[in-house]
Amino acid sequence: MDAVRPARSQRTGALDIPTCCQRTGALDKRSTGCQNNKCTVRGKNPCICTRAGYKSGPLAPPLIHPPPRIPPTLSRHAAAADAMESSAVVVPGTTAPLLPYAYAALPSSADDARENQSSGGGVRWRACAAVLAASAVVVLVVVALFAGGRVDVGPAGEVSAAASVPAAKMEMPRSRGKDFGVSEKASLAYSADGGFPWSNAMLQWQHTGFHFQPLRHYMNDPNGPVYYGGWYHLFYQHNPYGDSWANISWGHAVSKDMVNWRHLPVALVPDQWYDINGVLTGSITVLPDGRVILLYTGNTDTFAQVQCLAVPADPSDPLLRSWIKHPANPILLPPPGIGLKDFRDPLTAWFEHSDNTWRIIIGSKDDDGHAGIILSYKTTDFVNYELMPGTMHRGPDGTGMYECLDIFPVGGNSSEMLGGDSSPEVLFVLKESANDEWHDYYALGRFDAAANTWTPQDPEADLGIGLRYDWGKYYASKSFYDPTKNRRIVWAYVGETDSEQADKAKGWASLMSIPRTVELDKKTRTNLIQWPVEEIETLRKNATDLGGITVEAGSVVHLPLQQGAQLDIEASFRLNSSDVDALNEADVGFNCSSSAGAAMRGALGPFGLLVFADGRHEQTAAYFYVSKGLDGSLLTHFCHDESRSTRAKDVVNRVVGGTVPVLDGETFSVRVLVDHSIVQSFVMGGRTTVTSRAYPTEAIYAAAGVYLFNNATSATIVAEGLVVYEMASAESRAFLADDM
């Protein structure tokens, strides 16, 4: 993807569009945050919310820190291996050095929490509702948690809610760009006074236990995921020398299960004129004869984007540790009419039988209408290419640059990309990462490979204006076909929303999402189903079954768990049908991003879970909001409210989410993965997903609690199913010879 996130498309005389819409949550004219197609920031000029009519501004060359010079006697792999070494910091009382992200011994509260954990795995217990109501469950007035109040527990275990305390005024952190020497791929948050005073314990707690991260430093897009030589390979955009976007190389790790990872030396570094300003996003194709083709976008010495080819130095190496850049590089230049900085991210190739050629697609945009476009090329040798006439697809005006493209079939017997398929049951997913918005959109449609055209199934849900992979912090996704289990798996990176200062202090930035399987929802045939790969369940332990809890309107229920940092929660809720039938008033116009979050009270919601909650100041809410339309039908939203996730002011906190189909007879179900500084929700079996980052300052270690809540005004809910699994940490370390 692009080398830098400059100020996005601009409109003369108006506030920068992304800033305006970020502050109001109004991303387009469909959002209820827009009034008359405009959103207004107090004290500022209005900006246009509609996605049409953007005018592309000039792009100055981005400021890129030059890669450190590596002495000729030191190979790039030796240098990368050296960069991966941990500093020898030792926790008192132990002999094992900490990983680079560790800062100090954990506080005693965390040690106590660990000592209290049961050592048995897979132990399930069920507490009946009567016992929970009598001893383990505390029902509190919701206003204490949602309006800034305090909940106190007395010496005898009695609970009292203190008077409501007004929440501190939150200011939206400023965004910094290339003018400050910071890429917009780094955090959006910035604080001129140095930011929140994070302690070592707080920063150490943020490192995840079972999400993929490099051993240290900065990461963004997943690149070239592939199954090869008996290993799952994950390459990724990586700065081996720092904690923000610069020196972009391809990091590399391998796994047998996509859960436990072994880190290898950097695979590709920016060392040629055609990629000296970044070895950007690309893909890997394994040919039928076993040959491996790596295509990537090079960011040249003039910041033009060109396509490049690399092949393994040793094809017999199952770890793919060394690569040779082809002498013909760059193999593709931007064609006439395409901007020099608008030509990137070659997709995994597929073989097209209609003309016996290999096909690839590359993302770009049409400045006339500011519309995303898809360029198609065909080749027989991966060195020489022919640009196919026209475009595979042109998005609606205003969609902007299409980057990190993907296309694959769903609904048939396989998700392997084998060219076009006219079978009525097969649809083709076309996916793009919207450079203007930093969201991943997808659409379902038909693909005619011979004619080089993709057509949306529903023009109203065309690519870039309809469905999204995820409604939260989730970007630059890349899928691959897993031949071992005949499944399509998608990766994406989850950036930080804290400040750059904090990232530097902790020594790393960004995560990968949990890998997800992707398939067509055969009940609706209008959306995808995304679900964590089954291998992640090998980390489950100590299951706690709490099903059957009733939560009255305006109440919260504390869940008696041993820890709240690493969890896999499966919950299903049912609204009292008589409450729904008795509701005569319509509730229209609800939108997660423009709402007041979990504090907003409707007749039938919000209700769901609070995680990273201390019962006083901090909480991250994952919840359903059900509304009744004018025709009596129900519409369901699922949202994350990050607004009270931390007391730190230099963190970007939002309310995010979208609608989710709920069919007749279905309960409101969600699976929530909780892992220190990330929360991922898979809603209604995976029809909708939402990802959030959270940086609590108090709700950490033993203070990280989990609650059920129901902030509806007129409805009782029952958590018919509620199972909480503690999650063990995955292995993440440098590759050793014994791992072979």
XYZ file of C-alpha atoms in Angstrom:
740
model
C 0.000 0.000 0.000
C 1.067 3.641 -0.122
C 4.304 4.841 1.351
C 2.737 7.570 3.424
C -0.702 8.765 4.415
C -0.629 12.418 3.331
C -3.496 14.773 3.944
C -6.314 13.101 2.099
C -8.388 14.649 -0.671
C -9.042 18.273 0.121
C -11.718 20.846 -0.595
C -10.732 24.495 -0.919
C -12.116 26.748 1.790
C -13.417 23.913 3.934
C -12.129 21.961 6.878
C -10.200 18.861 5.836
C -12.860 16.219 5.124
C -11.363 13.358 7.131
C -10.797 15.585 10.192
C -14.345 16.849 10.122
C -15.836 13.423 9.689
C -13.520 11.900 12.266
C -14.685 14.374 14.852
C -18.353 13.863 14.176
C -18.332 10.231 13.146
C -20.048 11.291 9.913
C -18.302 9.395 7.146
C -20.867 9.853 4.410
C -24.305 11.188 3.730
C -25.919 7.986 5.002
C -24.664 8.744 8.491
C -27.093 10.440 10.842
C -24.178 12.653 11.866
C -24.648 14.621 8.636
C -27.198 17.391 8.414
C -28.054 18.484 4.876
C -25.012 16.584 3.668
C -22.747 18.659 5.930
C -21.123 18.180 9.295
C -19.939 21.094 11.377
C -17.165 21.294 13.930
C -17.645 24.019 16.501
C -15.627 27.077 15.593
C -14.680 25.621 12.211
C -15.978 25.748 8.684
C -18.385 23.032 7.556
C -17.202 20.185 5.380
C -19.093 18.058 2.913
C -19.938 14.563 4.149
C -21.005 13.088 0.856
C -18.492 10.772 -0.783
C -18.846 12.425 -4.193
C -17.064 15.534 -5.441
C -13.647 15.132 -3.849
C -10.819 17.103 -5.376
C -7.408 15.535 -5.173
C -4.750 17.861 -3.781
C -1.070 17.861 -4.766
C 1.118 15.358 -2.965
C 4.511 16.470 -1.746
C 7.235 13.814 -1.472
C 6.829 12.102 1.912
C 9.571 12.460 4.492
C 11.139 9.031 4.864
C 14.020 8.370 7.183
C 16.794 6.751 5.102
C 17.523 3.134 6.029
C 20.603 2.753 8.219
C 23.643 1.751 6.244
C 24.634 -1.892 6.720
C 28.368 -2.541 6.400
C 29.208 -4.641 3.320
C 30.652 -7.348 5.503
C 27.342 -7.794 7.298
C 24.581 -9.551 5.385
C 21.079 -8.140 5.641
C 19.962 -11.339 7.350
C 22.668 -11.058 9.959
C 21.693 -7.454 10.538
C 18.033 -8.423 10.844
C 18.853 -11.227 13.242
C 20.835 -8.762 15.316
C 17.878 -6.403 15.309
C 15.685 -9.212 16.676
C 17.843 -9.909 19.715
C 16.272 -9.187 23.070
C 17.918 -6.953 25.599
C 18.984 -8.964 28.595
C 16.552 -7.588 31.132
C 15.833 -10.044 33.916
C 12.888 -10.028 36.292
C 14.021 -10.210 39.929
C 13.699 -13.751 41.188
C 13.950 -15.302 37.716
C 16.729 -16.245 35.330
C 14.864 -15.772 32.046
C 15.390 -12.494 30.165
C 12.314 -10.481 29.345
C 11.236 -9.923 25.747
C 12.028 -6.453 24.369
C 8.601 -5.122 25.271
C 9.030 -5.861 28.993
C 9.958 -2.986 31.259
C 9.822 -4.095 34.858
C 8.546 -6.825 37.128
C 4.781 -7.142 37.060
C 2.977 -5.563 40.009
C 1.940 -7.874 42.802
C -1.712 -7.665 41.800
C -0.936 -9.469 38.576
C 1.112 -12.085 40.375
C -1.725 -12.625 42.803
C -4.180 -12.957 39.941
C -2.024 -15.585 38.310
C -1.578 -17.514 41.537
C -5.340 -17.611 41.961
C -5.898 -19.127 38.524
C -6.861 -22.762 38.417
C -4.143 -25.002 37.009
C -6.588 -27.408 35.419
C -7.508 -26.978 31.764
C -10.960 -27.454 30.351
C -12.676 -27.431 33.735
C -16.233 -26.208 33.380
C -18.520 -25.199 36.165
C -22.042 -23.875 36.100
C -23.408 -21.636 38.819
C -27.163 -21.571 38.948
C -28.926 -18.239 38.683
C -30.164 -18.384 42.267
C -26.657 -18.788 43.711
C -25.266 -16.063 41.472
C -28.052 -13.720 42.485
C -27.402 -14.394 46.141
C -23.626 -14.339 46.330
C -21.573 -13.808 43.171
C -23.572 -11.382 41.072
C -23.896 -7.761 41.988
C -26.683 -5.832 40.291
C -25.840 -2.132 40.152
C -27.639 0.939 38.960
C -26.383 1.483 35.412
C -26.039 5.228 35.797
C -23.118 4.670 38.171
C -21.070 3.095 35.410
C -22.327 5.013 32.395
C -22.619 8.535 33.763
C -19.285 8.755 35.519
C -20.422 7.609 38.947
C -18.549 5.375 41.365
C -19.393 1.920 42.653
C -18.045 1.086 46.131
C -17.844 -2.257 47.888
C -18.004 -2.112 51.687
C -16.164 -4.354 54.168
C -19.128 -6.691 54.386
C -19.487 -6.898 50.644
C -22.318 -4.361 50.383
C -22.459 -2.301 47.220
C -23.274 1.372 46.957
C -23.328 3.749 44.005
C -21.879 7.180 44.678
C -23.313 10.333 43.211
C -22.731 10.828 39.541
C -19.496 12.631 38.721
C -19.361 14.524 35.418
C -16.932 12.935 33.014
C -13.818 14.907 32.160
C -14.056 16.761 28.877
C -12.354 14.725 26.153
C -10.554 16.499 23.337
C -9.968 14.772 20.020
C -6.197 14.389 19.600
C -4.656 16.144 16.648
C -3.403 14.123 13.722
C 0.156 14.597 12.552
C 1.387 13.974 9.037
C 4.464 14.194 6.896
C 5.019 17.866 7.774
C 5.997 16.661 11.247
C 8.099 13.779 9.954
C 5.493 11.246 11.018
C 3.594 9.064 8.570
C -0.152 8.928 8.938
C 0.301 5.166 9.148
C 1.545 5.902 12.661
C -0.887 6.836 15.389
C -3.509 9.492 14.815
C -3.009 10.682 18.376
C -0.565 13.430 19.255
C 0.027 15.421 22.397
C 2.160 18.560 22.401
C 2.804 18.327 26.148
C 4.337 14.842 26.069
C 1.155 12.871 26.534
C -0.196 10.705 29.310
C 2.426 9.603 31.866
C 2.262 5.865 31.195
C 3.948 3.671 33.773
C 6.027 0.643 32.828
C 3.350 -1.624 34.285
C 0.657 -0.035 32.117
C 2.734 -0.318 28.947
C 3.773 -3.888 29.639
C 0.162 -4.905 30.189
C -0.779 -3.661 26.692
C 1.280 -6.337 24.916
C -1.090 -9.049 23.721
C -0.984 -12.709 24.653
C -2.387 -14.450 21.569
C -2.407 -11.897 18.722
C 0.508 -11.822 16.310
C 3.118 -9.107 16.872
C 6.752 -8.756 15.832
C 9.257 -9.252 18.612
C 9.575 -5.486 18.625
C 9.167 -2.301 16.583
C 6.594 -1.160 14.029
C 4.362 -3.275 11.786
C 1.501 -2.660 9.379
C 0.046 -4.507 6.344
C 0.105 -8.304 6.120
C 1.970 -9.363 2.966
C 2.092 -12.607 1.030
C 0.437 -14.996 3.480
C 0.904 -18.490 2.102
C 1.087 -22.144 3.100
C 4.401 -23.527 1.823
C 6.789 -26.287 2.840
C 4.578 -27.418 5.715
C 4.520 -23.937 7.286
C 2.095 -21.040 7.361
C 4.114 -17.996 6.316
C 3.208 -14.462 7.303
C 5.150 -11.559 5.823
C 4.333 -8.017 6.895
C 5.316 -4.378 6.494
C 7.932 -3.752 9.150
C 10.345 -1.115 10.407
C 13.190 -3.187 11.895
C 14.773 -0.121 13.485
C 11.972 1.892 15.062
C 8.429 2.152 16.319
C 6.788 4.293 13.623
C 6.477 4.096 9.843
C 9.952 4.228 8.181
C 12.552 1.906 6.630
C 9.727 -0.315 5.415
C 10.867 -3.892 4.873
C 9.162 -7.281 4.816
C 9.161 -8.933 8.225
C 8.675 -12.695 8.261
C 7.393 -15.355 10.663
C 6.258 -18.967 10.313
C 3.830 -21.172 12.193
C 2.405 -24.675 12.123
C -1.006 -23.526 13.360
C -1.279 -19.706 12.910
C -1.312 -19.445 16.705
C 2.285 -20.067 17.837
C 4.906 -18.182 15.829
C 8.620 -18.398 15.084
C 10.197 -15.160 13.884
C 12.717 -15.190 11.045
C 15.129 -12.505 9.800
C 13.755 -9.735 7.622
C 12.941 -11.123 4.177
C 13.245 -8.022 1.972
C 14.895 -4.671 2.679
C 14.832 -1.355 0.745
C 18.240 -1.457 -0.920
C 17.641 -0.714 -4.631
C 16.728 2.537 -6.394
C 13.313 1.107 -7.240
C 12.423 0.309 -3.594
C 14.794 2.491 -1.562
C 11.845 4.345 0.005
C 10.008 1.189 0.980
C 9.403 -2.431 0.053
C 5.665 -1.966 0.080
C 2.711 -4.358 0.035
C 2.589 -7.390 -2.252
C 1.725 -11.059 -2.536
C 3.077 -14.550 -3.094
C 1.936 -17.072 -5.691
C 2.907 -20.764 -5.624
C 2.860 -22.185 -9.160
C 1.734 -25.754 -9.920
C 5.368 -26.838 -10.412
C 6.272 -25.550 -6.932
C 7.973 -22.335 -8.000
C 7.332 -19.331 -5.753
C 6.686 -15.858 -7.177
C 6.822 -12.777 -4.946
C 5.417 -9.523 -6.348
C 5.595 -6.257 -4.436
C 5.287 -2.515 -4.894
C 8.567 -0.638 -4.750
C 8.680 2.972 -3.590
C 11.397 4.449 -5.775
C 14.001 7.115 -5.106
C 11.507 9.630 -6.527
C 8.574 8.127 -4.591
C 6.949 6.686 -7.692
C 5.246 3.315 -7.242
C 6.484 0.439 -9.414
C 5.963 -3.320 -9.346
C 8.853 -5.661 -8.603
C 9.594 -9.390 -8.695
C 11.596 -11.549 -6.286
C 12.163 -15.313 -6.125
C 13.547 -17.583 -3.391
C 17.327 -17.898 -3.347
C 16.862 -21.538 -2.329
C 13.542 -22.995 -3.582
C 14.149 -26.119 -1.487
C 14.117 -24.084 1.747
C 10.666 -24.563 3.310
C 11.239 -21.433 5.397
C 11.815 -19.151 2.383
C 14.520 -17.304 4.293
C 16.435 -15.688 1.392
C 15.141 -13.866 -1.675
C 16.676 -12.576 -4.914
C 15.293 -9.456 -6.561
C 14.928 -10.005 -10.287
C 17.411 -8.120 -12.512
C 14.546 -6.940 -14.732
C 13.015 -4.879 -11.898
C 10.937 -2.856 -12.001
C 8.763 -5.121 -14.109
C 5.780 -2.719 -14.258
C 5.534 1.073 -14.298
C 2.362 3.143 -13.880
C 0.549 3.151 -17.253
C -0.430 6.399 -19.001
C -3.135 8.287 -17.150
C -2.315 6.736 -13.761
C -0.685 8.838 -11.040
C 2.869 7.902 -10.112
C 1.747 7.411 -6.512
C -1.518 5.620 -7.383
C -0.309 2.221 -8.573
C 0.175 -0.392 -5.893
C -0.383 -3.719 -4.158
C -0.238 -6.544 -6.758
C -2.552 -9.416 -5.861
C -1.771 -13.131 -5.792
C -1.912 -14.389 -9.387
C -4.401 -16.930 -10.723
C -4.301 -18.970 -13.915
C -6.912 -18.101 -16.495
C -7.740 -21.105 -18.675
C -9.569 -19.077 -21.323
C -6.257 -17.791 -22.685
C -3.673 -19.809 -20.695
C -2.186 -16.781 -18.958
C -1.595 -15.718 -15.377
C -3.625 -12.743 -14.178
C -2.894 -10.146 -11.531
C -4.768 -7.016 -10.496
C -3.418 -3.738 -9.108
C -5.274 -0.919 -7.362
C -5.481 2.669 -8.569
C -7.926 5.557 -8.933
C -9.525 7.726 -11.589
C -9.047 11.400 -10.760
C -12.140 12.175 -12.825
C -14.709 11.556 -10.111
C -12.165 10.400 -7.545
C -13.215 6.790 -8.106
C -11.311 3.621 -7.296
C -10.353 1.464 -10.285
C -8.855 -1.998 -10.797
C -6.196 -2.598 -13.438
C -5.729 -6.135 -14.793
C -2.558 -7.586 -16.296
C -1.776 -10.932 -17.871
C 1.583 -12.680 -18.158
C 3.138 -16.015 -19.005
C 6.500 -15.541 -17.283
C 5.892 -12.920 -14.514
C 8.489 -10.651 -16.121
C 6.599 -9.403 -19.179
C 3.023 -8.170 -18.792
C 0.156 -6.990 -20.966
C -2.307 -4.430 -19.617
C -5.827 -5.614 -20.377
C -8.218 -3.117 -21.998
C -10.437 -1.033 -19.761
C -10.765 -1.786 -16.049
C -12.021 -4.849 -14.218
C -14.150 -2.495 -12.146
C -14.612 1.210 -11.532
C -16.123 2.141 -8.218
C -18.687 4.867 -7.611
C -17.463 8.459 -7.652
C -15.895 9.478 -4.367
C -14.640 6.025 -3.362
C -11.051 7.157 -3.867
C -7.933 5.061 -4.214
C -8.466 1.292 -4.123
C -5.509 -0.333 -2.371
C -4.772 -3.822 -1.039
C -7.215 -5.448 -3.456
C -8.487 -9.002 -3.131
C -10.805 -11.264 -5.143
C -11.910 -14.840 -4.504
C -14.958 -17.098 -4.973
C -17.430 -18.068 -2.252
C -20.533 -20.239 -2.202
C -19.119 -23.136 -4.185
C -16.997 -26.123 -3.278
C -13.750 -24.172 -2.896
C -12.534 -20.648 -2.245
C -9.397 -21.153 -4.334
C -9.138 -18.523 -7.047
C -9.204 -20.428 -10.346
C -10.561 -17.757 -12.644
C -14.146 -16.933 -13.520
C -17.051 -19.200 -12.622
C -20.568 -18.791 -13.996
C -22.150 -21.315 -11.626
C -25.273 -19.753 -10.092
C -24.231 -20.661 -6.546
C -20.785 -19.018 -6.843
C -20.282 -15.357 -6.044
C -17.000 -13.456 -6.142
C -15.842 -11.307 -3.258
C -14.118 -8.127 -4.390
C -12.374 -6.278 -1.588
C -10.536 -2.969 -1.320
C -8.910 -0.916 1.411
C -10.227 2.642 1.145
C -7.249 4.968 1.270
C -9.492 7.940 2.017
C -11.122 6.348 5.052
C -8.824 3.508 6.192
C -11.677 1.004 6.142
C -11.846 -2.350 4.357
C -14.876 -2.647 2.075
C -16.101 -5.688 0.187
C -18.877 -6.457 -2.266
C -20.390 -9.625 -3.725
C -20.814 -10.030 -7.448
C -20.196 -11.960 -10.654
C -16.815 -12.246 -12.361
C -16.344 -12.809 -16.089
C -12.620 -13.469 -16.411
C -12.636 -13.692 -20.210
C -14.279 -10.278 -20.467
C -12.262 -8.960 -17.503
C -15.329 -7.591 -15.725
C -16.672 -7.871 -12.190
C -20.286 -6.780 -11.655
C -21.832 -6.164 -8.212
C -24.779 -8.294 -7.174
C -26.359 -5.189 -5.640
C -25.333 -1.834 -7.182
C -26.425 -0.113 -3.971
C -23.738 -2.126 -2.161
C -21.000 -1.598 -4.742
C -17.355 -1.747 -3.705
C -16.522 1.104 -1.354
C -20.039 2.188 -0.397
C -21.625 -0.899 1.168
C -20.356 -3.842 3.170
C -17.291 -3.748 5.376
C -14.998 -6.484 6.657
C -14.925 -4.818 10.060
C -16.504 -1.708 11.569
C -13.591 -0.816 13.809
C -9.804 -0.573 13.674
C -8.980 -3.059 10.911
C -7.155 -2.378 7.666
C -5.152 -3.619 4.666
C -6.524 -7.152 4.875
C -5.028 -9.906 2.744
C -6.459 -13.386 2.243
C -4.961 -16.667 1.088
C -6.241 -20.104 0.209
C -5.273 -22.805 2.717
C -5.024 -26.091 0.794
C -4.670 -28.182 3.967
C -8.274 -27.496 5.021
C -9.815 -26.082 1.827
C -10.557 -22.713 3.397
C -10.028 -19.012 2.752
C -8.228 -17.160 5.562
C -7.894 -13.407 5.908
C -5.334 -11.369 7.878
C -5.411 -7.627 8.606
C -3.379 -5.269 10.685
C -4.798 -3.400 13.663
C -2.988 -0.125 14.238
C -2.447 1.752 17.445
C -4.784 4.532 18.531
C -2.563 5.825 21.316
C 0.162 8.430 20.789
C 3.441 7.991 18.980
C 5.191 8.885 22.231
C 3.563 5.913 23.920
C 4.554 3.589 21.067
C 8.161 4.674 21.385
C 8.047 4.135 25.123
C 6.755 0.571 24.807
C 9.001 -0.274 21.838
C 6.398 -1.646 19.423
C 3.368 -0.638 17.411
C 0.472 -2.511 15.763
C -0.994 -6.012 15.904
C -2.403 -8.503 13.461
C -6.032 -9.424 13.852
C -6.865 -12.987 14.713
C -6.792 -14.884 11.384
C -10.358 -15.440 10.173
C -12.005 -17.936 7.900
C -14.197 -16.288 5.265
C -17.200 -17.851 3.556
C -20.566 -16.885 2.142
C -23.508 -16.614 4.516
C -25.705 -19.227 2.847
C -28.759 -18.129 4.837
C -28.745 -14.597 3.448
C -26.388 -14.796 0.413
C -25.897 -11.054 0.867
C -22.947 -11.005 3.266
C -19.891 -12.941 4.388
C -19.323 -14.984 7.515
C -15.998 -14.319 9.244
C -14.892 -16.450 12.175
C -11.641 -16.986 14.105
C -9.682 -19.971 12.794
C -10.467 -23.070 14.823
C -6.830 -23.391 15.910
C -7.237 -20.449 18.276
C -9.469 -22.636 20.451
C -6.430 -24.711 21.470
C -5.580 -21.836 23.834
C -8.870 -22.131 25.718
C -8.783 -23.226 29.347
C -10.868 -22.976 32.521
C -14.309 -22.567 30.970
C -16.885 -20.814 33.149
C -20.541 -21.388 32.202
C -22.783 -18.576 33.467
C -25.798 -19.047 31.188
C -29.264 -18.165 32.438
C -28.560 -14.754 33.986
C -31.423 -12.262 33.787
C -30.486 -8.583 33.580
C -33.235 -6.111 34.301
C -33.487 -2.763 32.532
C -30.966 -0.305 33.935
C -28.712 -2.918 35.570
C -25.256 -4.408 35.358
C -24.040 -7.783 36.581
C -20.458 -8.458 37.567
C -19.131 -11.804 36.306
C -17.059 -13.783 38.831
C -13.968 -14.533 36.736
C -10.394 -15.162 37.771
C -8.908 -12.719 35.266
C -10.098 -10.337 32.575
C -7.060 -9.833 30.365
C -7.177 -12.830 27.996
C -10.647 -14.213 27.335
C -12.803 -15.868 24.699
C -16.448 -15.059 25.509
C -19.437 -16.663 23.793
C -22.755 -15.051 24.662
C -26.327 -15.215 23.400
C -29.095 -12.906 24.576
C -32.844 -12.931 24.253
C -35.126 -9.965 24.693
C -38.353 -10.487 26.624
C -40.888 -10.896 23.811
C -43.635 -9.187 25.792
C -41.406 -6.105 26.157
C -40.914 -6.010 22.400
C -44.621 -6.479 21.662
C -45.614 -3.788 24.154
C -43.410 -1.172 22.471
C -45.527 1.153 20.343
C -43.006 3.886 19.577
C -40.675 3.697 16.597
C -36.964 4.327 17.048
C -35.419 5.363 13.716
C -32.155 6.957 12.712
C -29.858 5.225 15.193
C -26.216 5.102 14.154
C -23.401 3.722 16.310
C -20.834 6.386 15.439
C -23.136 9.364 15.974
C -24.784 8.005 19.121
C -23.871 8.647 22.736
C -22.499 5.126 22.992
C -23.450 2.723 25.744
C -24.827 5.605 27.798
C -27.573 6.250 25.234
C -30.767 4.614 26.469
C -33.390 3.241 24.115
C -36.392 1.071 24.755
C -34.635 -2.119 23.551
C -30.996 -1.372 24.149
C -28.104 -1.100 24.529
C -27.253 -4.424 26.156
C -24.173 -6.605 26.102
C -20.756 -6.794 27.749
C -18.342 -4.466 29.486
C -14.698 -5.586 29.372
C -11.582 -3.956 30.805
C -13.989 -2.541 33.384
C -12.999 -1.508 36.900
C -16.517 -0.537 38.029
C -15.408 3.044 38.537
C -13.803 4.935 35.675
C -12.857 2.686 32.783
C -14.715 0.230 30.579
C -14.987 -0.847 26.950
C -18.535 -1.733 25.906
C -19.507 -4.292 23.230
C -23.267 -4.277 22.771
C -26.440 -4.685 20.757
C -28.872 -1.858 20.122
C -32.282 -2.976 18.823
C -34.727 -0.456 17.388
C -38.273 -0.761 16.113
C -39.119 0.677 12.721
C -42.240 2.467 11.578
C -43.518 -0.803 10.131
C -42.919 -2.665 13.389
C -39.839 -4.530 12.158
C -36.701 -4.737 14.278
C -33.317 -3.391 13.190
C -30.203 -4.510 15.071
C -26.925 -2.660 15.442
C -23.788 -3.910 17.141
C -21.393 -1.312 18.510
C -18.178 -0.839 20.478
C -18.011 2.178 22.775
C -14.368 3.133 23.356
C -15.149 6.537 24.877
C -14.491 5.395 28.465
C -11.828 2.797 27.698
C -9.038 4.887 29.217
C -8.376 7.964 31.308
C -5.559 8.962 28.951
C -6.514 11.980 26.837
C -4.048 11.406 23.973
C -5.871 8.311 22.703
C -8.361 8.237 19.828
C -11.602 6.835 21.262
C -14.723 6.380 19.162
C -18.069 4.647 19.069
C -17.985 2.264 16.101
C -20.244 -0.409 14.661
C -22.927 -1.169 12.118
C -26.085 -3.101 11.391
C -26.223 -6.887 11.504
C -28.877 -9.241 10.074
C -30.857 -11.170 12.702
C -33.212 -13.733 11.178
C -36.484 -14.971 12.645
C -35.944 -17.241 15.623
C -32.288 -16.279 16.144
C -30.985 -15.037 19.474
C -28.598 -12.090 19.676
C -25.238 -13.849 19.697
C -21.678 -12.590 19.879
C -18.207 -13.990 20.417
C -15.751 -11.527 21.973
C -11.993 -12.067 22.037
C -10.306 -9.995 24.741
C -6.524 -9.697 24.711
C -5.025 -6.890 26.807
C -5.224 -3.902 24.439
C -7.562 -5.305 21.773
C -11.220 -6.363 21.699
C -12.630 -8.215 18.671
C -16.328 -9.063 18.351
C -17.815 -11.586 15.918
C -21.544 -10.968 15.790
C -24.372 -13.291 14.757
C -22.026 -16.076 13.801
C -19.652 -13.674 12.049
C -22.043 -11.659 9.867
C -20.575 -8.492 11.346
C -17.255 -7.906 13.096
C -15.966 -4.980 15.164
C -12.396 -4.423 16.393
C -11.233 -1.886 18.989
C -7.990 -0.979 20.714
C -8.146 -0.087 24.398
C -5.487 1.331 26.711
C -6.857 1.273 30.255
C -4.807 2.900 32.982
C -6.679 1.447 35.975
C -8.716 -1.510 34.674
C -5.601 -3.651 34.250
C -4.189 -6.796 35.882
C -6.486 -7.875 38.743
C -8.659 -4.762 38.279
C -9.748 -5.774 34.745
C -13.322 -6.935 35.240
C -16.138 -8.148 32.998
C -19.821 -7.231 33.361
C -23.128 -7.875 31.662
C -25.180 -4.723 31.250
C -28.620 -3.719 30.089
C -29.118 -0.002 29.633
C -32.506 -0.337 27.944
C -35.414 1.575 29.426
C -38.194 -0.930 28.770
C -36.769 -4.406 28.236
C -35.368 -7.262 30.270
C -32.719 -9.479 28.696
C -31.649 -13.022 29.486
C -28.134 -14.250 28.760
C -29.358 -17.682 27.695
C -25.849 -18.775 26.820
C -22.716 -17.368 28.421
C -19.446 -19.291 28.452
C -16.174 -17.537 29.266
C -12.863 -19.230 28.499
C -9.585 -18.045 29.872
C -7.005 -17.945 27.103
C -3.425 -19.107 27.441
C -0.672 -17.114 25.765
C 0.627 -18.245 22.390
C 4.311 -18.837 21.779
C 6.171 -16.063 19.980
C 9.954 -16.278 19.711
C 12.850 -16.341 17.285
C 13.206 -19.422 15.091
C 15.707 -21.996 16.390
C 17.386 -24.853 14.562
C 15.471 -27.309 16.736
C 12.188 -25.992 15.302
C 12.846 -27.820 12.030
